Amino acid sequence: MKTVTSAICSLMLIFASFNAFSSYSTLAGFDHLSEAILHTYSAFRSSNGKTVAKYAEVARIHASATKNDHHRKVDLNFLNEGIRCLNLAVKEGENGNIDAAKQAVDDALLYLIQSVNTPAVFRRMSDGG
């Protein structure tokens, strides 16, 4: 539970900073990594395996697209681990193993958050924004 609590706190800090400085962002809305984190969190909050798998799959698609997203610098090792965990969550969720699926999305959430080196809004501000 401590892991989930720390992940939620980190997630809140990331999105609070994004919202506070959104007018300085180079993005019109959330980028792929932000979407991946939101869908991963939704997967964790889900109550059955099929729903966990559905959200984890959408999160995996966004996390994979982050590799081509040039608006945010990420640590690819953490990002790849997050994607691996999301793949496991999809597999376990589809097989009905809710505990294993939720553990995988919990791990994925931590890896995705850790993959953020510099949030896009702070990079933009330091570039004179």
JSON list of C-alpha atoms in Angstrom, two decimals:
[
{"chain": "A", "resi": 1, "resn": "MET", "atom": "CA", "xyz": [0.00, 0.00, 0.00]},
{"chain": "A", "resi": 2, "resn": "LYS", "atom": "CA", "xyz": [2.93, 2.33, 0.69]},
{"chain": "A", "resi": 3, "resn": "THR", "atom": "CA", "xyz": [4.07, 1.86, -2.92]},
{"chain": "A", "resi": 4, "resn": "VAL", "atom": "CA", "xyz": [0.65, 2.83, -4.25]},
{"chain": "A", "resi": 5, "resn": "THR", "atom": "CA", "xyz": [0.48, 5.85, -1.96]},
{"chain": "A", "resi": 6, "resn": "SER", "atom": "CA", "xyz": [3.88, 7.11, -3.07]},
{"chain": "A", "resi": 7, "resn": "ALA", "atom": "CA", "xyz": [2.96, 6.56, -6.71]},
{"chain": "A", "resi": 8, "resn": "ILE", "atom": "CA", "xyz": [-0.26, 8.49, -6.30]},
{"chain": "A", "resi": 9, "resn": "CYS", "atom": "CA", "xyz": [1.58, 11.35, -4.59]},
{"chain": "A", "resi": 10, "resn": "SER", "atom": "CA", "xyz": [4.13, 11.46, -7.41]},
{"chain": "A", "resi": 11, "resn": "LEU", "atom": "CA", "xyz": [1.37, 11.37, -9.98]},
{"chain": "A", "resi": 12, "resn": "MET", "atom": "CA", "xyz": [-0.43, 14.23, -8.28]},
{"chain": "A", "resi": 13, "resn": "LEU", "atom": "CA", "xyz": [2.77, 16.31, -8.23]},
{"chain": "A", "resi": 14, "resn": "ILE", "atom": "CA", "xyz": [3.40, 15.71, -11.91]},
{"chain": "A", "resi": 15, "resn": "PHE", "atom": "CA", "xyz": [-0.10, 16.70, -12.95]},
{"chain": "A", "resi": 16, "resn": "ALA", "atom": "CA", "xyz": [-0.30, 19.60, -10.50]},
{"chain": "A", "resi": 17, "resn": "SER", "atom": "CA", "xyz": [2.86, 21.04, -12.02]},
{"chain": "A", "resi": 18, "resn": "PHE", "atom": "CA", "xyz": [1.49, 20.40, -15.49]},
{"chain": "A", "resi": 19, "resn": "ASN", "atom": "CA", "xyz": [-1.79, 22.18, -14.70]},
{"chain": "A", "resi": 20, "resn": "ALA", "atom": "CA", "xyz": [-0.13, 25.07, -12.87]},
{"chain": "A", "resi": 21, "resn": "PHE", "atom": "CA", "xyz": [2.06, 25.91, -15.85]},
{"chain": "A", "resi": 22, "resn": "SER", "atom": "CA", "xyz": [-0.12, 24.64, -18.71]},
{"chain": "A", "resi": 23, "resn": "SER", "atom": "CA", "xyz": [-0.08, 28.01, -20.46]},
{"chain": "A", "resi": 24, "resn": "TYR", "atom": "CA", "xyz": [3.69, 27.59, -20.88]},
{"chain": "A", "resi": 25, "resn": "SER", "atom": "CA", "xyz": [3.49, 24.09, -22.25]},
{"chain": "A", "resi": 26, "resn": "THR", "atom": "CA", "xyz": [4.38, 23.28, -25.82]},
{"chain": "A", "resi": 27, "resn": "LEU", "atom": "CA", "xyz": [1.46, 20.86, -25.83]},
{"chain": "A", "resi": 28, "resn": "ALA", "atom": "CA", "xyz": [-2.22, 21.59, -26.36]},
{"chain": "A", "resi": 29, "resn": "GLY", "atom": "CA", "xyz": [-3.19, 18.81, -23.95]},
{"chain": "A", "resi": 30, "resn": "PHE", "atom": "CA", "xyz": [-1.65, 15.82, -22.27]},
{"chain": "A", "resi": 31, "resn": "ASP", "atom": "CA", "xyz": [1.18, 14.10, -24.09]},
{"chain": "A", "resi": 32, "resn": "HIS", "atom": "CA", "xyz": [1.44, 10.33, -24.57]},
{"chain": "A", "resi": 33, "resn": "LEU", "atom": "CA", "xyz": [3.29, 9.70, -21.32]},
{"chain": "A", "resi": 34, "resn": "SER", "atom": "CA", "xyz": [0.70, 11.63, -19.32]},
{"chain": "A", "resi": 35, "resn": "GLU", "atom": "CA", "xyz": [-2.06, 9.63, -21.01]},
{"chain": "A", "resi": 36, "resn": "ALA", "atom": "CA", "xyz": [-0.21, 6.39, -20.26]},
{"chain": "A", "resi": 37, "resn": "ILE", "atom": "CA", "xyz": [0.07, 7.32, -16.59]},
{"chain": "A", "resi": 38, "resn": "LEU", "atom": "CA", "xyz": [-3.62, 8.25, -16.38]},
{"chain": "A", "resi": 39, "resn": "HIS", "atom": "CA", "xyz": [-4.76, 5.00, -18.02]},
{"chain": "A", "resi": 40, "resn": "THR", "atom": "CA", "xyz": [-2.38, 2.97, -15.84]},
{"chain": "A", "resi": 41, "resn": "TYR", "atom": "CA", "xyz": [-3.87, 4.58, -12.76]},
{"chain": "A", "resi": 42, "resn": "SER", "atom": "CA", "xyz": [-7.38, 3.81, -14.09]},
{"chain": "A", "resi": 43, "resn": "ALA", "atom": "CA", "xyz": [-6.32, 0.19, -14.58]},
{"chain": "A", "resi": 44, "resn": "PHE", "atom": "CA", "xyz": [-5.15, 0.03, -10.97]},
{"chain": "A", "resi": 45, "resn": "ARG", "atom": "CA", "xyz": [-8.49, 1.41, -9.78]},
{"chain": "A", "resi": 46, "resn": "SER", "atom": "CA", "xyz": [-10.47, -1.15, -11.81]},
{"chain": "A", "resi": 47, "resn": "SER", "atom": "CA", "xyz": [-12.28, -3.96, -10.04]},
{"chain": "A", "resi": 48, "resn": "ASN", "atom": "CA", "xyz": [-12.11, -6.81, -12.57]},
{"chain": "A", "resi": 49, "resn": "GLY", "atom": "CA", "xyz": [-9.45, -8.38, -14.75]},
{"chain": "A", "resi": 50, "resn": "LYS", "atom": "CA", "xyz": [-10.98, -7.52, -18.12]},
{"chain": "A", "resi": 51, "resn": "THR", "atom": "CA", "xyz": [-11.20, -3.82, -17.23]},
{"chain": "A", "resi": 52, "resn": "VAL", "atom": "CA", "xyz": [-7.64, -3.82, -15.91]},
{"chain": "A", "resi": 53, "resn": "ALA", "atom": "CA", "xyz": [-6.54, -5.38, -19.21]},
{"chain": "A", "resi": 54, "resn": "LYS", "atom": "CA", "xyz": [-8.49, -2.82, -21.26]},
{"chain": "A", "resi": 55, "resn": "TYR", "atom": "CA", "xyz": [-6.98, 0.19, -19.50]},
{"chain": "A", "resi": 56, "resn": "ALA", "atom": "CA", "xyz": [-3.51, -1.38, -19.44]},
{"chain": "A", "resi": 57, "resn": "GLU", "atom": "CA", "xyz": [-3.67, -1.95, -23.19]},
{"chain": "A", "resi": 58, "resn": "VAL", "atom": "CA", "xyz": [-4.54, 1.71, -23.86]},
{"chain": "A", "resi": 59, "resn": "ALA", "atom": "CA", "xyz": [-1.78, 2.76, -21.45]},
{"chain": "A", "resi": 60, "resn": "ARG", "atom": "CA", "xyz": [0.68, 0.48, -23.27]},
{"chain": "A", "resi": 61, "resn": "ILE", "atom": "CA", "xyz": [-0.18, 2.09, -26.61]},
{"chain": "A", "resi": 62, "resn": "HIS", "atom": "CA", "xyz": [0.44, 5.57, -25.21]},
{"chain": "A", "resi": 63, "resn": "ALA", "atom": "CA", "xyz": [3.61, 4.50, -23.41]},
{"chain": "A", "resi": 64, "resn": "SER", "atom": "CA", "xyz": [4.96, 3.00, -26.63]},
{"chain": "A", "resi": 65, "resn": "ALA", "atom": "CA", "xyz": [4.10, 6.19, -28.52]},
{"chain": "A", "resi": 66, "resn": "THR", "atom": "CA", "xyz": [6.14, 8.14, -25.96]},
{"chain": "A", "resi": 67, "resn": "LYS", "atom": "CA", "xyz": [9.29, 6.78, -27.60]},
{"chain": "A", "resi": 68, "resn": "ASN", "atom": "CA", "xyz": [8.48, 8.97, -30.63]},
{"chain": "A", "resi": 69, "resn": "ASP", "atom": "CA", "xyz": [7.29, 11.95, -28.57]},
{"chain": "A", "resi": 70, "resn": "HIS", "atom": "CA", "xyz": [9.94, 14.66, -28.75]},
{"chain": "A", "resi": 71, "resn": "HIS", "atom": "CA", "xyz": [8.14, 17.00, -26.31]},
{"chain": "A", "resi": 72, "resn": "ARG", "atom": "CA", "xyz": [9.31, 15.14, -23.24]},
{"chain": "A", "resi": 73, "resn": "LYS", "atom": "CA", "xyz": [12.67, 13.64, -22.37]},
{"chain": "A", "resi": 74, "resn": "VAL", "atom": "CA", "xyz": [12.30, 10.22, -20.77]},
{"chain": "A", "resi": 75, "resn": "ASP", "atom": "CA", "xyz": [14.55, 7.52, -19.41]},
{"chain": "A", "resi": 76, "resn": "LEU", "atom": "CA", "xyz": [13.98, 4.70, -21.90]},
{"chain": "A", "resi": 77, "resn": "ASN", "atom": "CA", "xyz": [15.03, 2.00, -19.42]},
{"chain": "A", "resi": 78, "resn": "PHE", "atom": "CA", "xyz": [12.22, 2.93, -17.04]},
{"chain": "A", "resi": 79, "resn": "LEU", "atom": "CA", "xyz": [9.80, 3.44, -19.92]},
{"chain": "A", "resi": 80, "resn": "ASN", "atom": "CA", "xyz": [10.56, -0.01, -21.36]},
{"chain": "A", "resi": 81, "resn": "GLU", "atom": "CA", "xyz": [10.11, -1.61, -17.93]},
{"chain": "A", "resi": 82, "resn": "GLY", "atom": "CA", "xyz": [6.76, 0.16, -17.62]},
{"chain": "A", "resi": 83, "resn": "ILE", "atom": "CA", "xyz": [5.69, -1.19, -21.01]},
{"chain": "A", "resi": 84, "resn": "ARG", "atom": "CA", "xyz": [6.81, -4.69, -20.00]},
{"chain": "A", "resi": 85, "resn": "CYS", "atom": "CA", "xyz": [4.70, -4.45, -16.85]},
{"chain": "A", "resi": 86, "resn": "LEU", "atom": "CA", "xyz": [1.71, -3.20, -18.85]},
{"chain": "A", "resi": 87, "resn": "ASN", "atom": "CA", "xyz": [2.05, -6.18, -21.21]},
{"chain": "A", "resi": 88, "resn": "LEU", "atom": "CA", "xyz": [2.02, -8.46, -18.17]},
{"chain": "A", "resi": 89, "resn": "ALA", "atom": "CA", "xyz": [-1.02, -6.65, -16.77]},
{"chain": "A", "resi": 90, "resn": "VAL", "atom": "CA", "xyz": [-2.92, -7.17, -20.03]},
{"chain": "A", "resi": 91, "resn": "LYS", "atom": "CA", "xyz": [-2.05, -10.88, -20.05]},
{"chain": "A", "resi": 92, "resn": "GLU", "atom": "CA", "xyz": [-2.93, -11.43, -16.38]},
{"chain": "A", "resi": 93, "resn": "GLY", "atom": "CA", "xyz": [-6.09, -9.34, -16.61]},
{"chain": "A", "resi": 94, "resn": "GLU", "atom": "CA", "xyz": [-7.37, -11.25, -19.62]},
{"chain": "A", "resi": 95, "resn": "ASN", "atom": "CA", "xyz": [-6.69, -14.50, -17.77]},
{"chain": "A", "resi": 96, "resn": "GLY", "atom": "CA", "xyz": [-8.74, -13.24, -14.81]},
{"chain": "A", "resi": 97, "resn": "ASN", "atom": "CA", "xyz": [-5.82, -13.05, -12.39]},
{"chain": "A", "resi": 98, "resn": "ILE", "atom": "CA", "xyz": [-6.79, -9.71, -10.84]},
{"chain": "A", "resi": 99, "resn": "ASP", "atom": "CA", "xyz": [-4.12, -9.68, -8.11]},
{"chain": "A", "resi": 100, "resn": "ALA", "atom": "CA", "xyz": [-1.25, -10.27, -10.54]},
{"chain": "A", "resi": 101, "resn": "ALA", "atom": "CA", "xyz": [-2.72, -7.76, -13.02]},
{"chain": "A", "resi": 102, "resn": "LYS", "atom": "CA", "xyz": [-3.03, -5.07, -10.35]},
{"chain": "A", "resi": 103, "resn": "GLN", "atom": "CA", "xyz": [0.51, -5.72, -9.11]},
{"chain": "A", "resi": 104, "resn": "ALA", "atom": "CA", "xyz": [1.76, -5.35, -12.70]},
{"chain": "A", "resi": 105, "resn": "VAL", "atom": "CA", "xyz": [-0.05, -2.02, -13.20]},
{"chain": "A", "resi": 106, "resn": "ASP", "atom": "CA", "xyz": [1.22, -0.80, -9.82]},
{"chain": "A", "resi": 107, "resn": "ASP", "atom": "CA", "xyz": [4.77, -1.59, -10.97]},
{"chain": "A", "resi": 108, "resn": "ALA", "atom": "CA", "xyz": [4.10, -0.02, -14.36]},
{"chain": "A", "resi": 109, "resn": "LEU", "atom": "CA", "xyz": [2.84, 3.17, -12.73]},
{"chain": "A", "resi": 110, "resn": "LEU", "atom": "CA", "xyz": [6.03, 3.54, -10.73]},
{"chain": "A", "resi": 111, "resn": "TYR", "atom": "CA", "xyz": [8.23, 2.89, -13.78]},
{"chain": "A", "resi": 112, "resn": "LEU", "atom": "CA", "xyz": [6.30, 5.34, -15.95]},
{"chain": "A", "resi": 113, "resn": "ILE", "atom": "CA", "xyz": [6.55, 8.06, -13.32]},
{"chain": "A", "resi": 114, "resn": "GLN", "atom": "CA", "xyz": [10.26, 7.36, -12.85]},
{"chain": "A", "resi": 115, "resn": "SER", "atom": "CA", "xyz": [10.84, 7.61, -16.59]},
{"chain": "A", "resi": 116, "resn": "VAL", "atom": "CA", "xyz": [10.18, 11.34, -16.50]},
{"chain": "A", "resi": 117, "resn": "ASN", "atom": "CA", "xyz": [13.50, 13.14, -16.47]},
{"chain": "A", "resi": 118, "resn": "THR", "atom": "CA", "xyz": [12.21, 16.66, -16.96]},
{"chain": "A", "resi": 119, "resn": "PRO", "atom": "CA", "xyz": [8.52, 17.45, -17.37]},
{"chain": "A", "resi": 120, "resn": "ALA", "atom": "CA", "xyz": [7.86, 19.22, -20.67]},
{"chain": "A", "resi": 121, "resn": "VAL", "atom": "CA", "xyz": [6.57, 22.36, -18.96]},
{"chain": "A", "resi": 122, "resn": "PHE", "atom": "CA", "xyz": [9.80, 22.85, -17.03]},
{"chain": "A", "resi": 123, "resn": "ARG", "atom": "CA", "xyz": [11.97, 22.20, -20.07]},
{"chain": "A", "resi": 124, "resn": "ARG", "atom": "CA", "xyz": [9.90, 24.75, -22.02]},
{"chain": "A", "resi": 125, "resn": "MET", "atom": "CA", "xyz": [10.18, 27.35, -19.26]},
{"chain": "A", "resi": 126, "resn": "SER", "atom": "CA", "xyz": [13.95, 26.98, -19.08]},
{"chain": "A", "resi": 127, "resn": "ASP", "atom": "CA", "xyz": [14.11, 27.54, -22.84]},
{"chain": "A", "resi": 128, "resn": "GLY", "atom": "CA", "xyz": [12.79, 31.05, -22.34]},
{"chain": "A", "resi": 129, "resn": "GLY", "atom": "CA", "xyz": [9.04, 30.23, -22.17]}
]
